[in-house]
């Protein structure tokens, strides 16, 4: 495959896995948790690097995932100590991120990890680090990793579909019929961390938030059915990746930035034009209340 | 140690981060009671495209103009969050997450174009966005201190009004205060604090300066006035300590040290705070337990 094809494929994998995970993030009203985890993953990656002294995919993945789970745990803990939920999130992620930045700029600095790279991602370098797999042959490491993560994400969504659905829409009901809500919360946070770490190399810490939240929010405006929302959100993610790449080549600018911008465009179109919740349809259609009263 | 401290530029930077810390501590209390802790995070990211666009227009790094660009862009972000939340089924945290990341994405796009077209001229812009207090020159410091001073002044002069607005909006409306006007003023001073903080601590860590001191102060007092004073103190000291530490070595980033300093205040408050602190709470619980068991013992004595 060509250089461009690998980049688009990698971006599309990011868009698809993030799109699927994002649906549950916004249904569970934990959109900002994506922001928190995407920042703290940095600390995990730095610590993993300090321990193993190499930038291997596995060490980074493990470090990032542990950092993500630690974030979820600390937020939960502060929250149980009666700190407002969003305040505990703000305290935890900024502090862990600050520690990460201090570590990078004092001991690890200038190796390969620098804050700017971590924040913005550099998808153009993806095709240069490859692994060879049986049957398939040489493929970029990040692409292989993202493909595996996508399979994991799909497996967890399909296998526990009913549980996710009930805990997302009605946690109280879920708890009363014996579904382990807290366990599922941590499983979910782990999935968010896995997706974030895997997407990290490609799109960076902050833009992964765009890929996680925005396609899902756009899909939420089009449908009331969870399955449809998942399919739509995944497709929007892929679409944003492709459109974003196209914009970036056209303007000769950052690919990850353009991908985030493209998710914004997709949301804008949905916000204006979706048949049920769009602004235009609300404007064209007279409010239902008037029809009832007449 | 003293030699670095007496170095005149370090002195100025220290003073400006301390004042920034005080302003952020004060505004943070307002944000805390409006339950908008993470709004500051969203708005500080949303400021990025404005900074780069302002840089495109003026072609150089002038703090006041960059701040105006940042503020315009952050205010537009705030408006979008409100509009999306108000006119669709999207919840506030989702809207914040979207504005935060999409604006930041646009900022990154523009920044990469600016880096390409402006050659070596953009180095100042990078330190503006990722925060490096040491890179500030005297005129930046003065701009920052004046703006922070105005923000602090606005809160103190209208203290009674702010209190009404936050705790009893309907009463405030009843006596003829304009809630809409207060909302606008609140957003304006929040955005001003955020954008002047960006250069010192960076886009990402600005949220910490607003959130952490306010939450820490909450552990020591029930009075709103004392909470603001304490939060300002915590913020000011963290700002000074953070930039002092970063001035002791080369390449030590200012923002993260400020955040870690204020996190230390938070942990101390969480443990030892007079109100709701873990240890004090535990002691009160034990005392209560003993009292009630004594009471039971007396009752038992009566019964026998």
PDB file of C-alpha atoms in Angstrom, chain A residues 80-218:
ATOM      1  CA  UNK A  80     -16.825  10.066  47.221  1.00  0.00           C
ATOM      2  CA  UNK A  81     -15.111  12.594  49.519  1.00  0.00           C
ATOM      3  CA  UNK A  82     -17.792  15.054  48.380  1.00  0.00           C
ATOM      4  CA  UNK A  83     -15.748  17.076  45.932  1.00  0.00           C
ATOM      5  CA  UNK A  84     -17.983  18.130  43.015  1.00  0.00           C
ATOM      6  CA  UNK A  85     -17.602  15.667  40.157  1.00  0.00           C
ATOM      7  CA  UNK A  86     -16.225  18.093  37.599  1.00  0.00           C
ATOM      8  CA  UNK A  87     -13.960  19.732  40.167  1.00  0.00           C
ATOM      9  CA  UNK A  88     -12.430  16.379  41.110  1.00  0.00           C
ATOM     10  CA  UNK A  89     -11.848  15.671  37.442  1.00  0.00           C
ATOM     11  CA  UNK A  90     -10.195  19.058  37.005  1.00  0.00           C
ATOM     12  CA  UNK A  91      -7.928  18.579  40.005  1.00  0.00           C
ATOM     13  CA  UNK A  92      -6.850  15.050  39.116  1.00  0.00           C
ATOM     14  CA  UNK A  93      -6.082  15.457  35.453  1.00  0.00           C
ATOM     15  CA  UNK A  94      -4.318  18.799  35.643  1.00  0.00           C
ATOM     16  CA  UNK A  95      -2.110  17.612  38.494  1.00  0.00           C
ATOM     17  CA  UNK A  96      -1.156  14.325  36.832  1.00  0.00           C
ATOM     18  CA  UNK A  97      -0.571  16.130  33.549  1.00  0.00           C
ATOM     19  CA  UNK A  98       1.622  18.701  35.289  1.00  0.00           C
ATOM     20  CA  UNK A  99       3.714  15.914  36.825  1.00  0.00           C
ATOM     21  CA  UNK A 100       4.030  14.355  33.368  1.00  0.00           C
ATOM     22  CA  UNK A 101       5.245  17.608  31.832  1.00  0.00           C
ATOM     23  CA  UNK A 102       7.748  18.138  34.669  1.00  0.00           C
ATOM     24  CA  UNK A 103       9.140  14.626  34.169  1.00  0.00           C
ATOM     25  CA  UNK A 104       9.455  15.130  30.420  1.00  0.00           C
ATOM     26  CA  UNK A 105      11.225  18.449  30.719  1.00  0.00           C
ATOM     27  CA  UNK A 106      13.625  17.357  33.432  1.00  0.00           C
ATOM     28  CA  UNK A 107      14.679  13.758  32.953  1.00  0.00           C
ATOM     29  CA  UNK A 108      13.371  12.301  29.737  1.00  0.00           C
ATOM     30  CA  UNK A 109      13.384  15.423  27.624  1.00  0.00           C
ATOM     31  CA  UNK A 110      14.506  15.628  24.027  1.00  0.00           C
ATOM     32  CA  UNK A 111      14.607  11.898  23.476  1.00  0.00           C
ATOM     33  CA  UNK A 112      11.599  11.329  21.353  1.00  0.00           C
ATOM     34  CA  UNK A 113       8.942  12.389  23.715  1.00  0.00           C
ATOM     35  CA  UNK A 114       8.295  16.039  23.737  1.00  0.00           C
ATOM     36  CA  UNK A 115       5.218  17.769  24.976  1.00  0.00           C
ATOM     37  CA  UNK A 116       4.330  19.304  21.650  1.00  0.00           C
ATOM     38  CA  UNK A 117       4.499  16.002  19.830  1.00  0.00           C
ATOM     39  CA  UNK A 118       2.414  14.350  22.506  1.00  0.00           C
ATOM     40  CA  UNK A 119      -0.195  17.065  22.372  1.00  0.00           C
ATOM     41  CA  UNK A 120      -0.524  17.281  18.632  1.00  0.00           C
ATOM     42  CA  UNK A 121       0.439  13.823  17.401  1.00  0.00           C
ATOM     43  CA  UNK A 122       2.307  13.212  14.216  1.00  0.00           C
ATOM     44  CA  UNK A 123       0.423  10.901  11.949  1.00  0.00           C
ATOM     45  CA  UNK A 124       2.837  11.547   9.079  1.00  0.00           C
ATOM     46  CA  UNK A 125       5.502   9.505  10.883  1.00  0.00           C
ATOM     47  CA  UNK A 126       3.211   6.503  11.348  1.00  0.00           C
ATOM     48  CA  UNK A 127       4.223   4.577   8.182  1.00  0.00           C
ATOM     49  CA  UNK A 128       7.932   4.650   9.079  1.00  0.00           C
ATOM     50  CA  UNK A 129       7.802   2.308  12.057  1.00  0.00           C
ATOM     51  CA  UNK A 130       6.651  -1.051  10.833  1.00  0.00           C
ATOM     52  CA  UNK A 131       6.196  -4.548  12.183  1.00  0.00           C
ATOM     53  CA  UNK A 132       5.986  -7.666  10.074  1.00  0.00           C
ATOM     54  CA  UNK A 133       3.049  -9.925  10.694  1.00  0.00           C
ATOM     55  CA  UNK A 134       2.469 -13.447   9.339  1.00  0.00           C
ATOM     56  CA  UNK A 135       0.336 -13.556   6.153  1.00  0.00           C
ATOM     57  CA  UNK A 136      -0.243  -9.783   6.009  1.00  0.00           C
ATOM     58  CA  UNK A 137       3.420  -8.813   5.838  1.00  0.00           C
ATOM     59  CA  UNK A 138       4.974  -5.453   6.751  1.00  0.00           C
ATOM     60  CA  UNK A 139       2.498  -2.995   8.212  1.00  0.00           C
ATOM     61  CA  UNK A 140       2.955   0.160  10.298  1.00  0.00           C
ATOM     62  CA  UNK A 141       3.047  -0.609  14.009  1.00  0.00           C
ATOM     63  CA  UNK A 142       0.447   1.989  14.965  1.00  0.00           C
ATOM     64  CA  UNK A 143      -1.941   0.665  12.329  1.00  0.00           C
ATOM     65  CA  UNK A 144      -1.627  -2.897  13.624  1.00  0.00           C
ATOM     66  CA  UNK A 145      -2.136  -1.692  17.179  1.00  0.00           C
ATOM     67  CA  UNK A 146      -5.232   0.290  16.231  1.00  0.00           C
ATOM     68  CA  UNK A 147      -6.686  -2.682  14.357  1.00  0.00           C
ATOM     69  CA  UNK A 148      -6.314  -4.848  17.465  1.00  0.00           C
ATOM     70  CA  UNK A 149      -7.828  -2.132  19.650  1.00  0.00           C
ATOM     71  CA  UNK A 150     -10.768  -1.831  17.282  1.00  0.00           C
ATOM     72  CA  UNK A 151     -11.396  -5.577  17.573  1.00  0.00           C
ATOM     73  CA  UNK A 152     -11.241  -5.352  21.375  1.00  0.00           C
ATOM     74  CA  UNK A 153     -13.667  -2.436  21.391  1.00  0.00           C
ATOM     75  CA  UNK A 154     -16.112  -4.219  19.078  1.00  0.00           C
ATOM     76  CA  UNK A 155     -15.845  -7.394  21.145  1.00  0.00           C
ATOM     77  CA  UNK A 156     -16.697  -5.598  24.393  1.00  0.00           C
ATOM     78  CA  UNK A 157     -19.568  -3.694  22.825  1.00  0.00           C
ATOM     79  CA  UNK A 158     -21.114  -6.787  21.234  1.00  0.00           C
ATOM     80  CA  UNK A 159     -20.516  -9.126  24.171  1.00  0.00           C
ATOM     81  CA  UNK A 160     -21.960  -6.805  26.812  1.00  0.00           C
ATOM     82  CA  UNK A 161     -24.354  -4.863  24.625  1.00  0.00           C
ATOM     83  CA  UNK A 162     -27.360  -5.224  26.897  1.00  0.00           C
ATOM     84  CA  UNK A 163     -25.346  -4.345  30.007  1.00  0.00           C
ATOM     85  CA  UNK A 164     -23.900  -1.210  28.414  1.00  0.00           C
ATOM     86  CA  UNK A 165     -27.340  -0.189  27.278  1.00  0.00           C
ATOM     87  CA  UNK A 166     -28.966  -0.530  30.690  1.00  0.00           C
ATOM     88  CA  UNK A 167     -26.103   1.000  32.690  1.00  0.00           C
ATOM     89  CA  UNK A 168     -25.870   3.917  30.265  1.00  0.00           C
ATOM     90  CA  UNK A 169     -29.529   4.819  30.237  1.00  0.00           C
ATOM     91  CA  UNK A 170     -30.628   3.795  33.705  1.00  0.00           C
ATOM     92  CA  UNK A 171     -27.833   3.052  36.183  1.00  0.00           C
ATOM     93  CA  UNK A 172     -30.282   2.726  39.069  1.00  0.00           C
ATOM     94  CA  UNK A 173     -32.277   0.032  37.280  1.00  0.00           C
ATOM     95  CA  UNK A 174     -29.042  -1.697  36.289  1.00  0.00           C
ATOM     96  CA  UNK A 175     -27.890  -1.793  39.910  1.00  0.00           C
ATOM     97  CA  UNK A 176     -31.247  -3.066  41.124  1.00  0.00           C
ATOM     98  CA  UNK A 177     -31.242  -6.033  38.736  1.00  0.00           C
ATOM     99  CA  UNK A 178     -27.746  -6.993  39.807  1.00  0.00           C
ATOM    100  CA  UNK A 179     -25.536  -5.622  37.039  1.00  0.00           C
ATOM    101  CA  UNK A 180     -22.131  -4.647  38.516  1.00  0.00           C
ATOM    102  CA  UNK A 181     -22.350  -0.956  37.608  1.00  0.00           C
ATOM    103  CA  UNK A 182     -19.058   0.083  39.169  1.00  0.00           C
ATOM    104  CA  UNK A 183     -17.164  -2.791  37.550  1.00  0.00           C
ATOM    105  CA  UNK A 184     -18.636  -1.866  34.177  1.00  0.00           C
ATOM    106  CA  UNK A 185     -17.615   1.749  34.808  1.00  0.00           C
ATOM    107  CA  UNK A 186     -14.006   0.692  35.255  1.00  0.00           C
ATOM    108  CA  UNK A 187     -14.135  -1.685  32.257  1.00  0.00           C
ATOM    109  CA  UNK A 188     -15.445   1.192  30.211  1.00  0.00           C
ATOM    110  CA  UNK A 189     -12.777   3.594  31.478  1.00  0.00           C
ATOM    111  CA  UNK A 190     -10.185   0.970  30.558  1.00  0.00           C
ATOM    112  CA  UNK A 191     -11.599   0.831  27.038  1.00  0.00           C
ATOM    113  CA  UNK A 192     -11.442   4.631  26.821  1.00  0.00           C
ATOM    114  CA  UNK A 193      -7.811   4.535  27.957  1.00  0.00           C
ATOM    115  CA  UNK A 194      -6.906   1.762  25.495  1.00  0.00           C
ATOM    116  CA  UNK A 195      -8.434   3.673  22.598  1.00  0.00           C
ATOM    117  CA  UNK A 196      -6.809   6.921  23.707  1.00  0.00           C
ATOM    118  CA  UNK A 197      -3.318   5.441  24.053  1.00  0.00           C
ATOM    119  CA  UNK A 198      -3.561   3.674  20.721  1.00  0.00           C
ATOM    120  CA  UNK A 199      -4.714   6.873  19.003  1.00  0.00           C
ATOM    121  CA  UNK A 200      -2.116   8.964  20.837  1.00  0.00           C
ATOM    122  CA  UNK A 201       0.683   8.541  18.329  1.00  0.00           C
ATOM    123  CA  UNK A 202      -1.574   9.437  15.468  1.00  0.00           C
ATOM    124  CA  UNK A 203      -3.634  12.366  16.670  1.00  0.00           C
ATOM    125  CA  UNK A 204      -2.190  13.454  20.017  1.00  0.00           C
ATOM    126  CA  UNK A 205      -3.741  13.949  23.417  1.00  0.00           C
ATOM    127  CA  UNK A 206      -6.247  16.681  22.844  1.00  0.00           C
ATOM    128  CA  UNK A 207      -7.444  15.952  19.360  1.00  0.00           C
ATOM    129  CA  UNK A 208      -8.367  12.415  20.332  1.00  0.00           C
ATOM    130  CA  UNK A 209     -11.041  14.117  22.428  1.00  0.00           C
ATOM    131  CA  UNK A 210     -12.542  15.536  19.234  1.00  0.00           C
ATOM    132  CA  UNK A 211     -12.590  12.084  17.666  1.00  0.00           C
ATOM    133  CA  UNK A 212     -14.190  10.606  20.792  1.00  0.00           C
ATOM    134  CA  UNK A 213     -16.912  13.138  21.468  1.00  0.00           C
ATOM    135  CA  UNK A 214     -17.905  15.012  18.330  1.00  0.00           C
ATOM    136  CA  UNK A 215     -18.964  12.192  15.949  1.00  0.00           C
ATOM    137  CA  UNK A 216     -21.005  10.637  18.748  1.00  0.00           C
ATOM    138  CA  UNK A 217     -22.675  13.952  19.556  1.00  0.00           C
ATOM    139  CA  UNK A 218     -23.506  14.418  15.864  1.00  0.00           C
TER     140      UNK A 218
END
